Amino acid sequence: MEPHHPPPPWLEALGWTSLAVAGASALAIVGNMTLRGYRQRMWIMHLVYPITALYWGPAALWFYQAGPPKAA
């Protein structure tokens, strides 16, 4: 059995950076809903958007800010 080798430092730094950016995106969405008062019509979306931001990061923030498509 071979000994366990830790991941390279750049990979660990990338992982922590990704977690920090995702957490900041989730906090930005929560702050927008609570502090600025941008409430969602469906209560479940108050959970869905921040949880989605935890694994999608800035992409979830972009979709949240874009909102639903506008009728032409």
N, CA, C and O atoms as a Tinker XYZ file with bonds, in Angstrom:
   288  protein
     1  N      0.840000   -1.178000    0.000000    73     2
     2  CA     0.000000    0.000000    0.000000    64     1     3
     3  C      0.892000    1.250000    0.000000    63     2     4     5
     4  O      1.809000    1.374000    0.811000    81     3
     5  N      0.605000    2.160000   -0.916000    73     3     6
     6  CA     1.417000    3.368000   -1.035000    64     5     7
     7  C      0.971000    4.406000   -0.012000    63     6     8     9
     8  O     -0.201000    4.454000    0.362000    81     7
     9  N      1.910000    5.239000    0.440000    73     7    10
    10  CA     1.533000    6.289000    1.395000    64     9    11
    11  C      0.671000    7.357000    0.712000    63    10    12    13
    12  O      0.764000    7.587000   -0.493000    81    11
    13  N     -0.154000    7.987000    1.518000    73    11    14
    14  CA    -1.033000    9.055000    1.022000    64    13    15
    15  C     -0.221000   10.330000    0.788000    63    14    16    17
    16  O      0.563000   10.743000    1.643000    81    15
    17  N     -0.416000   10.941000   -0.366000    73    15    18
    18  CA     0.271000   12.188000   -0.685000    64    17    19
    19  C     -0.743000   13.326000   -0.649000    63    18    20    21
    20  O     -1.834000   13.203000   -1.205000    81    19
    21  N     -0.392000   14.424000   -0.002000    73    19    22
    22  CA    -1.317000   15.566000    0.029000    64    21    23
    23  C     -1.443000   16.176000   -1.365000    63    22    24    25
    24  O     -0.560000   15.998000   -2.204000    81    23
    25  N     -2.541000   16.897000   -1.615000    73    23    26
    26  CA    -2.695000   17.539000   -2.929000    64    25    27
    27  C     -1.660000   18.644000   -3.108000    63    26    28    29
    28  O     -1.133000   19.169000   -2.127000    81    27
    29  N     -1.369000   18.997000   -4.351000    73    27    30
    30  CA    -0.417000   20.096000   -4.576000    64    29    31
    31  C     -0.977000   21.400000   -4.000000    63    30    32    33
    32  O     -2.193000   21.585000   -3.955000    81    31
    33  N     -0.106000   22.292000   -3.564000    73    31    34
    34  CA    -0.565000   23.550000   -2.948000    64    33    35
    35  C     -1.476000   24.371000   -3.851000    63    34    36    37
    36  O     -2.424000   24.990000   -3.365000    81    35
    37  N     -1.208000   24.390000   -5.156000    73    35    38
    38  CA    -2.045000   25.194000   -6.056000    64    37    39
    39  C     -3.466000   24.648000   -6.104000    63    38    40    41
    40  O     -4.421000   25.415000   -6.235000    81    39
    41  N     -3.614000   23.332000   -5.998000    73    39    42
    42  CA    -4.946000   22.738000   -6.042000    64    41    43
    43  C     -5.718000   23.031000   -4.759000    63    42    44    45
    44  O     -6.921000   23.289000   -4.789000    81    43
    45  N     -5.016000   22.986000   -3.645000    73    43    46
    46  CA    -5.663000   23.318000   -2.376000    64    45    47
    47  C     -6.073000   24.793000   -2.347000    63    46    48    49
    48  O     -7.156000   25.128000   -1.866000    81    47
    49  N     -5.219000   25.662000   -2.854000    73    47    50
    50  CA    -5.544000   27.092000   -2.917000    64    49    51
    51  C     -6.738000   27.330000   -3.835000    63    50    52    53
    52  O     -7.605000   28.147000   -3.525000    81    51
    53  N     -6.790000   26.631000   -4.950000    73    51    54
    54  CA    -7.922000   26.749000   -5.868000    64    53    55
    55  C     -9.218000   26.300000   -5.201000    63    54    56    57
    56  O    -10.258000   26.934000   -5.377000    81    55
    57  N     -9.163000   25.224000   -4.446000    73    55    58
    58  CA   -10.346000   24.737000   -3.740000    64    57    59
    59  C    -10.850000   25.724000   -2.711000    63    58    60    61
    60  O    -12.050000   25.992000   -2.642000    81    59
    61  N     -9.935000   26.279000   -1.897000    73    59    62
    62  CA   -10.349000   27.249000   -0.887000    64    61    63
    63  C    -10.886000   28.531000   -1.534000    63    62    64    65
    64  O    -11.843000   29.127000   -1.041000    81    63
    65  N    -10.271000   28.943000   -2.624000    73    63    66
    66  CA   -10.754000   30.141000   -3.334000    64    65    67
    67  C    -12.151000   29.904000   -3.891000    63    66    68    69
    68  O    -13.014000   30.778000   -3.808000    81    67
    69  N    -12.371000   28.733000   -4.453000    73    67    70
    70  CA   -13.688000   28.388000   -4.991000    64    69    71
    71  C    -14.745000   28.389000   -3.890000    63    70    72    73
    72  O    -15.849000   28.895000   -4.087000    81    71
    73  N    -14.410000   27.824000   -2.733000    73    71    74
    74  CA   -15.347000   27.831000   -1.603000    64    73    75
    75  C    -15.640000   29.252000   -1.124000    63    74    76    77
    76  O    -16.782000   29.574000   -0.795000    81    75
    77  N    -14.615000   30.101000   -1.084000    73    75    78
    78  CA   -14.809000   31.484000   -0.642000    64    77    79
    79  C    -15.693000   32.263000   -1.610000    63    78    80    81
    80  O    -16.564000   33.022000   -1.184000    81    79
    81  N    -15.473000   32.080000   -2.902000    73    79    82
    82  CA   -16.282000   32.783000   -3.907000    64    81    83
    83  C    -17.729000   32.295000   -3.861000    63    82    84    85
    84  O    -18.657000   33.099000   -3.960000    81    83
    85  N    -17.926000   31.000000   -3.714000    73    83    86
    86  CA   -19.284000   30.453000   -3.623000    64    85    87
    87  C    -19.979000   30.959000   -2.365000    63    86    88    89
    88  O    -21.154000   31.321000   -2.417000    81    87
    89  N    -19.277000   30.991000   -1.244000    73    87    90
    90  CA   -19.864000   31.510000   -0.006000    64    89    91
    91  C    -20.217000   32.980000   -0.119000    63    90    92    93
    92  O    -21.267000   33.407000    0.361000    81    91
    93  N    -19.346000   33.761000   -0.753000    73    91    94
    94  CA   -19.625000   35.187000   -0.952000    64    93    95
    95  C    -20.833000   35.385000   -1.864000    63    94    96    97
    96  O    -21.626000   36.301000   -1.649000    81    95
    97  N    -20.977000   34.543000   -2.871000    73    95    98
    98  CA   -22.142000   34.636000   -3.766000    64    97    99
    99  C    -23.423000   34.340000   -3.008000    63    98   100   101
   100  O    -24.425000   35.033000   -3.185000    81    99
   101  N    -23.398000   33.311000   -2.161000    73    99   102
   102  CA   -24.575000   32.973000   -1.369000    64   101   103
   103  C    -24.915000   34.107000   -0.400000    63   102   104   105
   104  O    -26.085000   34.455000   -0.240000    81   103
   105  N    -23.901000   34.682000    0.245000    73   103   106
   106  CA   -24.139000   35.798000    1.162000    64   105   107
   107  C    -24.675000   37.029000    0.435000    63   106   108   109
   108  O    -25.505000   37.757000    0.979000    81   107
   109  N    -24.207000   37.263000   -0.782000    73   107   110
   110  CA   -24.711000   38.398000   -1.564000    64   109   111
   111  C    -26.196000   38.221000   -1.881000    63   110   112   113
   112  O    -26.964000   39.182000   -1.832000    81   111
   113  N    -26.591000   37.003000   -2.204000    73   111   114
   114  CA   -28.003000   36.744000   -2.500000    64   113   115
   115  C    -28.851000   36.900000   -1.247000    63   114   116   117
   116  O    -29.912000   37.523000   -1.284000    81   115
   117  N    -28.385000   36.336000   -0.136000    73   115   118
   118  CA   -29.133000   36.457000    1.132000    64   117   119
   119  C    -29.227000   37.925000    1.539000    63   118   120   121
   120  O    -30.287000   38.386000    1.964000    81   119
   121  N    -28.125000   38.658000    1.410000    73   119   122
   122  CA   -28.142000   40.075000    1.740000    64   121   123
   123  C    -29.092000   40.864000    0.861000    63   122   124   125
   124  O    -29.768000   41.773000    1.342000    81   123
   125  N    -29.153000   40.533000   -0.407000    73   123   126
   126  CA   -30.064000   41.216000   -1.324000    64   125   127
   127  C    -31.513000   40.956000   -0.939000    63   126   128   129
   128  O    -32.353000   41.851000   -1.028000    81   127
   129  N    -31.805000   39.734000   -0.512000    73   127   130
   130  CA   -33.184000   39.403000   -0.133000    64   129   131
   131  C    -33.570000   40.000000    1.211000    63   130   132   133
   132  O    -34.709000   40.431000    1.389000    81   131
   133  N    -32.646000   40.031000    2.152000    73   131   134
   134  CA   -33.003000   40.497000    3.493000    64   133   135
   135  C    -32.771000   41.991000    3.683000    63   134   136   137
   136  O    -33.667000   42.705000    4.135000    81   135
   137  N    -31.589000   42.464000    3.346000    73   135   138
   138  CA   -31.256000   43.861000    3.605000    64   137   139
   139  C    -31.888000   44.821000    2.598000    63   138   140   141
   140  O    -32.350000   45.900000    2.969000    81   139
   141  N    -31.907000   44.433000    1.346000    73   139   142
   142  CA   -32.464000   45.318000    0.318000    64   141   143
   143  C    -33.943000   45.064000    0.063000    63   142   144   145
   144  O    -34.602000   45.850000   -0.618000    81   143
   145  N    -34.464000   43.971000    0.607000    73   143   146
   146  CA   -35.901000   43.719000    0.522000    64   145   147
   147  C    -36.389000   43.136000   -0.785000    63   146   148   149
   148  O    -37.582000   43.207000   -1.079000    81   147
   149  N    -35.489000   42.554000   -1.587000    73   147   150
   150  CA   -35.925000   41.931000   -2.838000    64   149   151
   151  C    -36.444000   40.528000   -2.528000    63   150   152   153
   152  O    -35.713000   39.544000   -2.636000    81   151
   153  N    -37.702000   40.455000   -2.147000    73   151   154
   154  CA   -38.324000   39.194000   -1.751000    64   153   155
   155  C    -38.789000   38.428000   -2.987000    63   154   156   157
   156  O    -39.130000   39.014000   -4.016000    81   155
   157  N    -38.793000   37.113000   -2.856000    73   155   158
   158  CA   -39.258000   36.246000   -3.935000    64   157   159
   159  C    -40.741000   35.945000   -3.735000    63   158   160   161
   160  O    -41.242000   35.987000   -2.612000    81   159
   161  N    -41.432000   35.647000   -4.815000    73   159   162
   162  CA   -42.859000   35.328000   -4.715000    64   161   163
   163  C    -43.098000   34.008000   -3.992000    63   162   164   165
   164  O    -44.038000   33.882000   -3.207000    81   163
   165  N    -42.248000   33.034000   -4.258000    73   163   166
   166  CA   -42.409000   31.720000   -3.624000    64   165   167
   167  C    -41.394000   31.603000   -2.492000    63   166   168   169
   168  O    -40.209000   31.870000   -2.695000    81   167
   169  N    -41.839000   31.209000   -1.312000    73   167   170
   170  CA   -40.972000   31.164000   -0.136000    64   169   171
   171  C    -39.799000   30.208000   -0.325000    63   170   172   173
   172  O    -38.722000   30.440000    0.224000    81   171
   173  N    -39.989000   29.149000   -1.083000    73   171   174
   174  CA   -38.947000   28.148000   -1.255000    64   173   175
   175  C    -37.728000   28.733000   -1.974000    63   174   176   177
   176  O    -36.608000   28.261000   -1.780000    81   175
   177  N    -37.940000   29.742000   -2.791000    73   175   178
   178  CA   -36.841000   30.351000   -3.532000    64   177   179
   179  C    -35.868000   31.086000   -2.605000    63   178   180   181
   180  O    -34.721000   31.334000   -2.978000    81   179
   181  N    -36.326000   31.436000   -1.393000    73   179   182
   182  CA   -35.423000   32.041000   -0.414000    64   181   183
   183  C    -34.388000   31.031000    0.061000    63   182   184   185
   184  O    -33.341000   31.420000    0.579000    81   183
   185  N    -34.661000   29.751000   -0.105000    73   183   186
   186  CA   -33.700000   28.696000    0.209000    64   185   187
   187  C    -32.946000   28.242000   -1.035000    63   186   188   189
   188  O    -31.746000   27.973000   -0.981000    81   187
   189  N    -33.659000   28.161000   -2.153000    73   187   190
   190  CA   -33.082000   27.603000   -3.374000    64   189   191
   191  C    -31.924000   28.454000   -3.902000    63   190   192   193
   192  O    -30.866000   27.916000   -4.226000    81   191
   193  N    -32.107000   29.754000   -3.991000    73   191   194
   194  CA   -31.056000   30.604000   -4.563000    64   193   195
   195  C    -29.752000   30.557000   -3.764000    63   194   196   197
   196  O    -28.698000   30.352000   -4.365000    81   195
   197  N    -29.772000   30.738000   -2.431000    73   195   198
   198  CA   -28.497000   30.661000   -1.704000    64   197   199
   199  C    -27.854000   29.272000   -1.736000    63   198   200   201
   200  O    -26.632000   29.163000   -1.831000    81   199
   201  N    -28.658000   28.219000   -1.658000    73   199   202
   202  CA   -28.093000   26.869000   -1.704000    64   201   203
   203  C    -27.470000   26.606000   -3.071000    63   202   204   205
   204  O    -26.403000   25.998000   -3.162000    81   203
   205  N    -28.125000   27.057000   -4.122000    73   203   206
   206  CA   -27.575000   26.893000   -5.468000    64   205   207
   207  C    -26.257000   27.650000   -5.604000    63   206   208   209
   208  O    -25.329000   27.180000   -6.263000    81   207
   209  N    -26.180000   28.822000   -4.979000    73   207   210
   210  CA   -24.943000   29.605000   -5.058000    64   209   211
   211  C    -23.775000   28.898000   -4.379000    63   210   212   213
   212  O    -22.620000   29.165000   -4.709000    81   211
   213  N    -24.057000   28.006000   -3.441000    73   211   214
   214  CA   -22.973000   27.299000   -2.758000    64   213   215
   215  C    -22.233000   26.335000   -3.685000    63   214   216   217
   216  O    -21.068000   26.019000   -3.439000    81   215
   217  N    -22.891000   25.863000   -4.745000    73   215   218
   218  CA   -22.160000   24.993000   -5.669000    64   217   219
   219  C    -22.021000   25.595000   -7.064000    63   218   220   221
   220  O    -21.184000   25.129000   -7.838000    81   219
   221  N    -22.799000   26.602000   -7.411000    73   219   222
   222  CA   -22.642000   27.254000   -8.714000    64   221   223
   223  C    -21.834000   28.536000   -8.625000    63   222   224   225
   224  O    -21.308000   29.012000   -9.631000    81   223
   225  N    -21.734000   29.093000   -7.437000    73   223   226
   226  CA   -20.948000   30.309000   -7.225000    64   225   227
   227  C    -21.487000   31.509000   -7.977000    63   226   228   229
   228  O    -22.689000   31.771000   -7.942000    81   227
   229  N    -20.613000   32.244000   -8.659000    73   227   230
   230  CA   -21.026000   33.471000   -9.343000    64   229   231
   231  C    -22.072000   33.249000  -10.439000    63   230   232   233
   232  O    -22.825000   34.169000  -10.759000    81   231
   233  N    -22.133000   32.055000  -11.017000    73   231   234
   234  CA   -23.155000   31.789000  -12.040000    64   233   235
   235  C    -24.545000   31.887000  -11.431000    63   234   236   237
   236  O    -25.454000   32.429000  -12.060000    81   235
   237  N    -24.727000   31.376000  -10.223000    73   235   238
   238  CA   -26.027000   31.468000   -9.550000    64   237   239
   239  C    -26.362000   32.924000   -9.242000    63   238   240   241
   240  O    -27.516000   33.335000   -9.363000    81   239
   241  N    -25.376000   33.694000   -8.851000    73   239   242
   242  CA   -25.594000   35.124000   -8.586000    64   241   243
   243  C    -26.022000   35.840000   -9.859000    63   242   244   245
   244  O    -26.905000   36.697000   -9.828000    81   243
   245  N    -25.402000   35.491000  -10.970000    73   243   246
   246  CA   -25.777000   36.108000  -12.249000    64   245   247
   247  C    -27.225000   35.749000  -12.613000    63   246   248   249
   248  O    -27.996000   36.623000  -13.008000    81   247
   249  N    -27.597000   34.475000  -12.483000    73   247   250
   250  CA   -28.970000   34.067000  -12.789000    64   249   251
   251  C    -29.967000   34.726000  -11.847000    63   250   252   253
   252  O    -31.064000   35.099000  -12.262000    81   251
   253  N    -29.591000   34.871000  -10.583000    73   251   254
   254  CA   -30.471000   35.519000   -9.608000    64   253   255
   255  C    -30.703000   36.974000  -10.003000    63   254   256   257
   256  O    -31.835000   37.454000   -9.955000    81   255
   257  N    -29.652000   37.673000  -10.389000    73   255   258
   258  CA   -29.782000   39.078000  -10.737000    64   257   259
   259  C    -30.477000   39.275000  -12.085000    63   258   260   261
   260  O    -31.149000   40.284000  -12.296000    81   259
   261  N    -30.315000   38.309000  -12.998000    73   259   262
   262  CA   -30.962000   38.426000  -14.314000    64   261   263
   263  C    -32.472000   38.293000  -14.175000    63   262   264   265
   264  O    -33.228000   38.934000  -14.905000    81   263
   265  N    -32.905000   37.464000  -13.242000    73   263   266
   266  CA   -34.344000   37.284000  -13.012000    64   265   267
   267  C    -35.007000   36.529000  -14.126000    63   266   268   269
   268  O    -34.348000   36.029000  -15.037000    81   267
   269  N    -36.335000   36.446000  -14.049000    73   267   270
   270  CA   -37.070000   35.733000  -15.089000    64   269   271
   271  C    -37.041000   36.493000  -16.406000    63   270   272   273
   272  O    -36.886000   37.714000  -16.413000    81   271
   273  N    -37.190000   35.783000  -17.524000    73   271   274
   274  CA   -37.203000   36.472000  -18.811000    64   273   275
   275  C    -38.365000   37.462000  -18.906000    63   274   276   277
   276  O    -39.463000   37.188000  -18.422000    81   275
   277  N    -38.122000   38.587000  -19.520000    73   275   278
   278  CA   -39.162000   39.622000  -19.670000    64   277   279
   279  C    -40.008000   39.327000  -20.897000    63   278   280   281
   280  O    -39.493000   38.929000  -21.941000    81   279
   281  N    -41.319000   39.529000  -20.758000    73   279   282
   282  CA   -42.221000   39.332000  -21.899000    64   281   283
   283  C    -42.019000   40.465000  -22.893000    63   282   284   285
   284  O    -41.870000   41.624000  -22.505000    81   283
   285  N    -42.016000   40.124000  -24.168000    73   283   286
   286  CA   -41.792000   41.143000  -25.209000    64   285   287
   287  C    -43.062000   41.866000  -25.557000    63   286   288
   288  O    -43.053000   42.752000  -26.411000    81   287
